[in-house]
Short mmCIF file of C-alpha atoms and ligand atoms in Angstrom, two decimals:
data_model
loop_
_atom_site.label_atom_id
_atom_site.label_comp_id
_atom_site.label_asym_id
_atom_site.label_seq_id
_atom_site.Cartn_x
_atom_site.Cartn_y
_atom_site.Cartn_z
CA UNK A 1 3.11 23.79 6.55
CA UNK A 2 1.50 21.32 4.68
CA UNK A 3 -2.35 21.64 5.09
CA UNK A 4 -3.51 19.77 2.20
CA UNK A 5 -5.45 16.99 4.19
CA UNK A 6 -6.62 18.74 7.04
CA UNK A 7 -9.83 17.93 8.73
CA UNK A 8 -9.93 14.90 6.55
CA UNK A 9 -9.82 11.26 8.18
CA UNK A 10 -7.64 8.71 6.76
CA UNK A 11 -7.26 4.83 7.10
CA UNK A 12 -4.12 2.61 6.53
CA UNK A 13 -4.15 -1.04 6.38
CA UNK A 14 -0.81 -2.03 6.51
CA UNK A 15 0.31 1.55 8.16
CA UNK A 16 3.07 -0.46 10.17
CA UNK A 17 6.59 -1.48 8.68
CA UNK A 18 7.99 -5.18 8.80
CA UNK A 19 10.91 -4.13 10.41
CA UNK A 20 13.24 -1.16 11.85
CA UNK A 21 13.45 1.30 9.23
CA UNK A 22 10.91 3.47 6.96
CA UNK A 23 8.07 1.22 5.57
CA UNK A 24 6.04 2.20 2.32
CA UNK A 25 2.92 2.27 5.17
CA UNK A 26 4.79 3.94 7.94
CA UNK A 27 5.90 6.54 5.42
CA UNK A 28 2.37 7.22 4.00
CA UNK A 29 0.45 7.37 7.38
CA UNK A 30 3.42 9.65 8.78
CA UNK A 31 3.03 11.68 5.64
CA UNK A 32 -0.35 12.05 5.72
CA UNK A 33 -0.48 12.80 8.78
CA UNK A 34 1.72 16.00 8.59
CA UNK A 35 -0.71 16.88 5.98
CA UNK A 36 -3.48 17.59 8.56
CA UNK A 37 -5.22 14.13 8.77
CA UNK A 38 -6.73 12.45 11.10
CA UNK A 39 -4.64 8.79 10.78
CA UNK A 40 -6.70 5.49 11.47
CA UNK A 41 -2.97 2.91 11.48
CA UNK A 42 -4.36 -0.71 11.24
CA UNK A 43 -1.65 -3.55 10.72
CA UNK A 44 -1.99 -7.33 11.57
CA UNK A 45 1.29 -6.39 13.95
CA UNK A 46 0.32 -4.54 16.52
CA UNK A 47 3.81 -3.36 17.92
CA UNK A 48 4.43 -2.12 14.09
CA UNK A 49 1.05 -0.42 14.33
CA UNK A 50 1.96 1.32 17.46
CA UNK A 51 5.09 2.26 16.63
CA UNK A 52 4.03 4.38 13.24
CA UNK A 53 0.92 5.97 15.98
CA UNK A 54 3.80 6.64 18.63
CA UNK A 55 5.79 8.27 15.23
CA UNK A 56 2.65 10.51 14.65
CA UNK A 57 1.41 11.55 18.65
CA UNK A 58 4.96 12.36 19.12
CA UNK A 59 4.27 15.02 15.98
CA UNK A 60 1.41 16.22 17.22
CA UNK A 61 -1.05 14.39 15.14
CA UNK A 62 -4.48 12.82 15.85
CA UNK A 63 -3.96 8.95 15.36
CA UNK A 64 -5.53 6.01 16.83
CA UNK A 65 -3.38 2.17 16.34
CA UNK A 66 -5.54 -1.10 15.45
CA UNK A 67 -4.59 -4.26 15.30
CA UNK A 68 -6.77 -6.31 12.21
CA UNK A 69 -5.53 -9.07 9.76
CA UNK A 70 -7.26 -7.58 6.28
CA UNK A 71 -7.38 -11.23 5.22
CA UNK A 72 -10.27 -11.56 7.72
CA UNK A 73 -13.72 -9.79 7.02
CA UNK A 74 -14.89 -9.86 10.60
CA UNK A 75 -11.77 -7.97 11.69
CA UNK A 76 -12.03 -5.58 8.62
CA UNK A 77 -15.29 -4.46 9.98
CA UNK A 78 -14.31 -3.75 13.36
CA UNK A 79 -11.43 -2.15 12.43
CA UNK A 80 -13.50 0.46 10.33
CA UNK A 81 -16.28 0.79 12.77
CA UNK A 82 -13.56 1.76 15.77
CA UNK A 83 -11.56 4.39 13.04
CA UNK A 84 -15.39 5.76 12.23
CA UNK A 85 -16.22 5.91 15.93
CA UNK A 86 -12.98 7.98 17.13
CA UNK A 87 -11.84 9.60 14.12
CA UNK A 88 -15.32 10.15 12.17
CA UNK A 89 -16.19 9.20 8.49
CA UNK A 90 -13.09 8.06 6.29
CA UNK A 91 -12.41 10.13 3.16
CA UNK A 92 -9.24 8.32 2.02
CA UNK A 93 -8.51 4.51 2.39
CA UNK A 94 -4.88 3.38 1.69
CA UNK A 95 -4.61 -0.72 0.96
CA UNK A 96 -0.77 -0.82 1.23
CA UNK A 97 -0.74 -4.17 2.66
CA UNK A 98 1.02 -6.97 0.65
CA UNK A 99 3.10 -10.12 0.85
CA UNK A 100 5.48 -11.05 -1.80
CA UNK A 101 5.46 -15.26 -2.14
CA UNK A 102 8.73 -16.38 -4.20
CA UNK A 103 8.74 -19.34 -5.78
CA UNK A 104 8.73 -20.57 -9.28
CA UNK A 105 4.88 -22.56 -10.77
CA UNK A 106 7.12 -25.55 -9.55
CA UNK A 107 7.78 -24.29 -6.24
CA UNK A 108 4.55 -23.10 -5.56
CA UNK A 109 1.50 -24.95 -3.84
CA UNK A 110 -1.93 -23.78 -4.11
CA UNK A 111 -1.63 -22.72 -1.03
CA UNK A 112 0.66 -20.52 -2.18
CA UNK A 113 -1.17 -19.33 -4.59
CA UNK A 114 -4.53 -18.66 -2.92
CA UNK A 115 -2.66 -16.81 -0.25
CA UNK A 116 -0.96 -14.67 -2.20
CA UNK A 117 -4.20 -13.41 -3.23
CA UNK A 118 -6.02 -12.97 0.16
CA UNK A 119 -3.47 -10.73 1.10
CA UNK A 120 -3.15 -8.89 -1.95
CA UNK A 121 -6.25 -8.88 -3.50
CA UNK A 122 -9.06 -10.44 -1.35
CA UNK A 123 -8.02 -8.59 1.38
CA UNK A 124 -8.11 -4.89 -0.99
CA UNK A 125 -11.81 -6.18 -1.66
CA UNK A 126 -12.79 -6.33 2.36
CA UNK A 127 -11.20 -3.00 3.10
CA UNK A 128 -13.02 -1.20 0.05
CA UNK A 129 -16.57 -3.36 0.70
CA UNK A 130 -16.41 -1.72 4.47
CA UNK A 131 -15.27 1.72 3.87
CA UNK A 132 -16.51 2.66 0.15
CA UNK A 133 -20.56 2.31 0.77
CA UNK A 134 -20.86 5.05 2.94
CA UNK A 135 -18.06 7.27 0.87
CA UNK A 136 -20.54 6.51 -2.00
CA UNK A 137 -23.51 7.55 0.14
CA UNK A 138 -21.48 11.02 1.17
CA UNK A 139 -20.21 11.65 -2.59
CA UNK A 140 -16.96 12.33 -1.65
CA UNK A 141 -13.60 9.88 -0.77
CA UNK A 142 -10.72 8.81 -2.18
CA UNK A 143 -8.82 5.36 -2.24
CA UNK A 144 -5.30 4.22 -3.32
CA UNK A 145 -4.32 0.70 -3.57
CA UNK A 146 -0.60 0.05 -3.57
CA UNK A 147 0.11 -1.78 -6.46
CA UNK A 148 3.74 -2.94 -7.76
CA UNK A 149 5.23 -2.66 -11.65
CA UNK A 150 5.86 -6.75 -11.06
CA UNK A 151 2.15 -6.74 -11.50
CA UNK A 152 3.08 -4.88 -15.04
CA UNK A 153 5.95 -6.01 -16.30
CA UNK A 154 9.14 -8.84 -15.56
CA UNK A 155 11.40 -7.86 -13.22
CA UNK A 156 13.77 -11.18 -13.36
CA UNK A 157 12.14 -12.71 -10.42
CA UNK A 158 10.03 -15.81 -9.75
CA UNK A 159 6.90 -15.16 -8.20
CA UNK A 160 4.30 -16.03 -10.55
CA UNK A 161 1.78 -15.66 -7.48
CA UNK A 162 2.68 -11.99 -6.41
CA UNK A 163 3.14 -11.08 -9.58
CA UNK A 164 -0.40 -11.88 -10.72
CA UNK A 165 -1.98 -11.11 -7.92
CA UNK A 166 -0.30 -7.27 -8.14
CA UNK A 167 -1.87 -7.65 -11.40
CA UNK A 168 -5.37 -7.88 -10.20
CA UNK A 169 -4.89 -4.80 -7.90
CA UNK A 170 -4.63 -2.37 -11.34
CA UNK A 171 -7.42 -4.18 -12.53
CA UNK A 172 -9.55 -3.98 -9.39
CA UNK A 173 -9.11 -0.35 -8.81
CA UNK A 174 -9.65 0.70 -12.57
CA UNK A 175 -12.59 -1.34 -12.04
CA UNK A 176 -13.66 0.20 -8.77
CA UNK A 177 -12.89 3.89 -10.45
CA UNK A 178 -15.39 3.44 -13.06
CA UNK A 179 -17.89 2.31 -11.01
CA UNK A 180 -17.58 4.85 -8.07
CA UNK A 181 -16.61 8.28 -10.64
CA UNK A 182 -20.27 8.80 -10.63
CA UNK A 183 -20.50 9.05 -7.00
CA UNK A 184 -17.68 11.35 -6.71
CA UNK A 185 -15.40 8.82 -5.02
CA UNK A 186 -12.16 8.71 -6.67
CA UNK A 187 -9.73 5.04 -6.79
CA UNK A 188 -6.46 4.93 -7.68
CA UNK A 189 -3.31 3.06 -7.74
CA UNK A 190 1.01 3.69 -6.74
CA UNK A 191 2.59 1.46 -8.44
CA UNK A 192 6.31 1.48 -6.86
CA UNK A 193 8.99 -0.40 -8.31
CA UNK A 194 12.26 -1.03 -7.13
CA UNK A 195 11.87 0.81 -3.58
CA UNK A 196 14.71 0.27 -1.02
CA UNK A 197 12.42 -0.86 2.02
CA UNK A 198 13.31 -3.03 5.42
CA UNK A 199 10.68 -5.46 3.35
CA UNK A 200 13.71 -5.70 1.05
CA UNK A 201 16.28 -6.15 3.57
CA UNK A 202 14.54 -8.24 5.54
CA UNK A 203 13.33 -10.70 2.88
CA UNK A 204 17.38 -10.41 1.37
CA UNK A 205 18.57 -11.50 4.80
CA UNK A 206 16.59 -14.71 4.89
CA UNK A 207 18.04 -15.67 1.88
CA UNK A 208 21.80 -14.33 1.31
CA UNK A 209 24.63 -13.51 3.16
CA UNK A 210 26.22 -9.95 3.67
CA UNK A 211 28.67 -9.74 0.52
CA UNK A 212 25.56 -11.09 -1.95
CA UNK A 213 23.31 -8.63 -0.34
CA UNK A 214 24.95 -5.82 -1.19
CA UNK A 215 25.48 -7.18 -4.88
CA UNK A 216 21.97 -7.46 -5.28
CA UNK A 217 21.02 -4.02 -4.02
CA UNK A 218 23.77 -2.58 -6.82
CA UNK A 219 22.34 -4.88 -9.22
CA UNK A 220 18.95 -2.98 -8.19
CA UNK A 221 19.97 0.06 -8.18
CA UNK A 222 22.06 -0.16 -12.00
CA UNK A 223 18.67 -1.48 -13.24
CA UNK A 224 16.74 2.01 -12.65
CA UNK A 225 17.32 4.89 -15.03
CA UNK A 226 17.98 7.50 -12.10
CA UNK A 227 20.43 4.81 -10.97
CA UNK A 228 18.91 4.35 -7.23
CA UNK A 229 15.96 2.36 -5.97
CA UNK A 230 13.25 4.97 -4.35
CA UNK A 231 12.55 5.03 -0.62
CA UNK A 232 9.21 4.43 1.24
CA UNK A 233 9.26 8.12 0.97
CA UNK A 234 8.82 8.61 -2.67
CA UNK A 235 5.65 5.96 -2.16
CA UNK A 236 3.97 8.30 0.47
CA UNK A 237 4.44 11.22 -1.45
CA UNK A 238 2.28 9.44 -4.72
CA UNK A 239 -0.45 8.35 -2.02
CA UNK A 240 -0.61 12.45 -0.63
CA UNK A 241 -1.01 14.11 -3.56
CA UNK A 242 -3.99 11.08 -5.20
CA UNK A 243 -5.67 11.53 -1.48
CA UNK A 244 -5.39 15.30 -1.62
CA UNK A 245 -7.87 17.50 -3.54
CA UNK A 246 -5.45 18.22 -5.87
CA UNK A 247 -5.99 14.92 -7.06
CA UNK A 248 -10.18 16.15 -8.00
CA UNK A 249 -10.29 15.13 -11.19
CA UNK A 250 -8.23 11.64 -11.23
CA UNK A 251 -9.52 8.36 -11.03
CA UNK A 252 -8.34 5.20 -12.14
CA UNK A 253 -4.78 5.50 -12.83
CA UNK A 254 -2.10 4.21 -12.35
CA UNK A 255 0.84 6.39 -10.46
CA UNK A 256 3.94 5.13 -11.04
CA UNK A 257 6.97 5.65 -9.03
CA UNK A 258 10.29 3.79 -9.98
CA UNK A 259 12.46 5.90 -11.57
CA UNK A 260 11.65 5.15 -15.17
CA UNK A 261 12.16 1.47 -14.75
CA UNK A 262 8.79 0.23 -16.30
CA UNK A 263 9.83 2.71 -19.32
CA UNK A 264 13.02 0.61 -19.85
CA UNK A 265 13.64 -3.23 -21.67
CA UNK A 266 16.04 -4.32 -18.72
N1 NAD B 1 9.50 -2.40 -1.23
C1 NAD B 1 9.35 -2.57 -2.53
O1 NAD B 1 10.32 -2.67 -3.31
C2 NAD B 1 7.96 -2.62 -3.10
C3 NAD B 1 7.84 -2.59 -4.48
C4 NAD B 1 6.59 -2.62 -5.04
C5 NAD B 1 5.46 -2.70 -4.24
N2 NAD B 1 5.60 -2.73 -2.90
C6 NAD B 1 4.37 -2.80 -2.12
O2 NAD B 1 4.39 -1.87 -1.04
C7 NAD B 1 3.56 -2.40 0.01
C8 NAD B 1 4.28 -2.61 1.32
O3 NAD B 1 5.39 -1.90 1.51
P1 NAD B 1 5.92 -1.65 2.98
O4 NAD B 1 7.29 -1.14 2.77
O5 NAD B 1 4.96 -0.81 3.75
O6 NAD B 1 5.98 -3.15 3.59
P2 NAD B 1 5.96 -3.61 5.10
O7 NAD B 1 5.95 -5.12 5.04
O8 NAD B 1 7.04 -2.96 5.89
O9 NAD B 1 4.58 -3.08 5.66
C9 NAD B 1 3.40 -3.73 5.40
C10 NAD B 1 2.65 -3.89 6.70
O10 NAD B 1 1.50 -4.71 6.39
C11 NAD B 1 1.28 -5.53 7.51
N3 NAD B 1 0.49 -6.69 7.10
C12 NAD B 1 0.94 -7.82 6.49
N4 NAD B 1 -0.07 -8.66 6.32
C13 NAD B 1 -1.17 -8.07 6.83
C14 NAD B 1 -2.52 -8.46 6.94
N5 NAD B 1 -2.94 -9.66 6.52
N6 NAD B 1 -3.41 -7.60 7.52
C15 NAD B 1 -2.99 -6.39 7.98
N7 NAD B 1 -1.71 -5.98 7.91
C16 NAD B 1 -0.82 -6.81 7.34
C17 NAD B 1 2.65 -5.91 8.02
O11 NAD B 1 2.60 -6.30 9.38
C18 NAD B 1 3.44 -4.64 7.78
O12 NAD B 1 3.53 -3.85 8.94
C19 NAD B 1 3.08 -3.75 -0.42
O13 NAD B 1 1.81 -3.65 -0.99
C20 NAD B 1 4.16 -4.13 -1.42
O14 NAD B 1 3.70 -5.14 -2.31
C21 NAD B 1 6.83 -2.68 -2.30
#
């Protein structure tokens, strides 16, 4: 068995899925989970977030659900007050929340725009502000931002917004890293690319029927090396081993998992 978190307490913002199905989050705070941790889920959903607990009691684990928007300081704070107060001190944070906006600079408003960062970026800033001072103060934690390669590279989509604000995630943990490595608190980044997620299908469904969906998800898949998208599960994995100890001596990177697309021209 898998013991390579145990004792440790862990927090997930964004630890519920958007729909039926295995989530990046709902992977990761499963995962983690059957790694020996303590799981704090917190999701703006709370049905979502008490599904993924449900997932983990019904394993065995220690989890407590918590319903917080990350967009929203105030609710940040509570959020990681009530995970301190049942679960302890946090050694690993995970920031997988994130909200792809479509839309060309055309189609965009700055409303657009501006969200696009609160949830991506801003909302990364609120979580780490809360949790990281007393990690720093302990000398010990570890926390991975989920990132995406649009934030790297083109992928043939419009979304200026998501795109750059991905961008500012690398930037924010390498940042972050740096700063912390002194105080033995370690911050790193997955970077998934094309994963095959009920995000995807969901966000597919708004916008095509049946016959184009599946088109799309072979033109996906042709466009990796291995020839597939990854699953949330792949994602989770990436986020075990940077929380784990085996992980000591890492900081500031950037873990990519997509197959070898970002090593590729298409
Ligand atoms: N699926 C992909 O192809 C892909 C590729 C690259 C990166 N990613 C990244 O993976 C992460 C999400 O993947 P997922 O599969 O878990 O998605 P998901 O949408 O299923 O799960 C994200 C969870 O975050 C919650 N959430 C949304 N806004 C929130 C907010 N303001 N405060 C708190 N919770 C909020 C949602 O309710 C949802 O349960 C995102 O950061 C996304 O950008 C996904």
């Amino acid at each position: 068995m898998d013991q390579r978190l145990l004792g440790k307490t862990v927090l997930v913002f964004g630890g519920g899925c958007c729909a039926p199905g295995w989530g990046n989050g709902k992977a990761t705070s499963v995962l983690l989970a059957r790694a020996g941790a303590k799981v704090a889920v917190v999701d703006i959903n709370k049905i979502a977030a008490d599904e993924t607990a449900s997932l983990i009691e019904e394993e065995g684990g220690e989890v407590i659900a918590l319903t917080a928007d990350i967009t929203k300081r105030d609710q940040v704070d509570i959020a990681v007050s009530t995970a301190r107060g049942s679960l302890g001190e946090i050694d690993v944070l995970v920031n997988n929340v994130g909200m792809v906006i479509g839309g060309g600079l055309e189609r965009l408003d700055v409303d657009d725009w501006h969200s696009a960062f609160k949830t991506n970026v801003t909302g990364f800033f609120h979580s780490c502000q809360a949790v990281m001072p007393a990690m720093r103060k302990r000398k010990s934690g570890s926390v991975i931002n989920i990132g995406s390669v649009s934030g790297a590279r083109q992928m043939g989509i419009d979304y200026p917004a998501y795109a750059a604000a991905k961008a500012a995630v690398t930037q924010f943990t390498k940042s972050l890293a740096v700063e912390y490595a002194p105080h033995h608190v370690r911050v790193n980044a997955v970077v998934p690319g094309l994963i095959h997620t009920p995000l995807v299908e969901a966000s597919l469904a708004r916008l095509y029927d049946g016959a184009e969906i599946n088109r799309i998800l072979e033109t996906r898949n042709a466009q990796v090396p291995m020839g597939h998208m990854g699953d949330a599960w792949d994602v989770a994995e990436a986020v075990l081993y940077l929380a784990s100890d085996g992980a000591k001596y890492v900081t500031g990177i950037e873990l990519v998992v997509d197959g070898g697309l970002s090593c590729t021209t298409r």
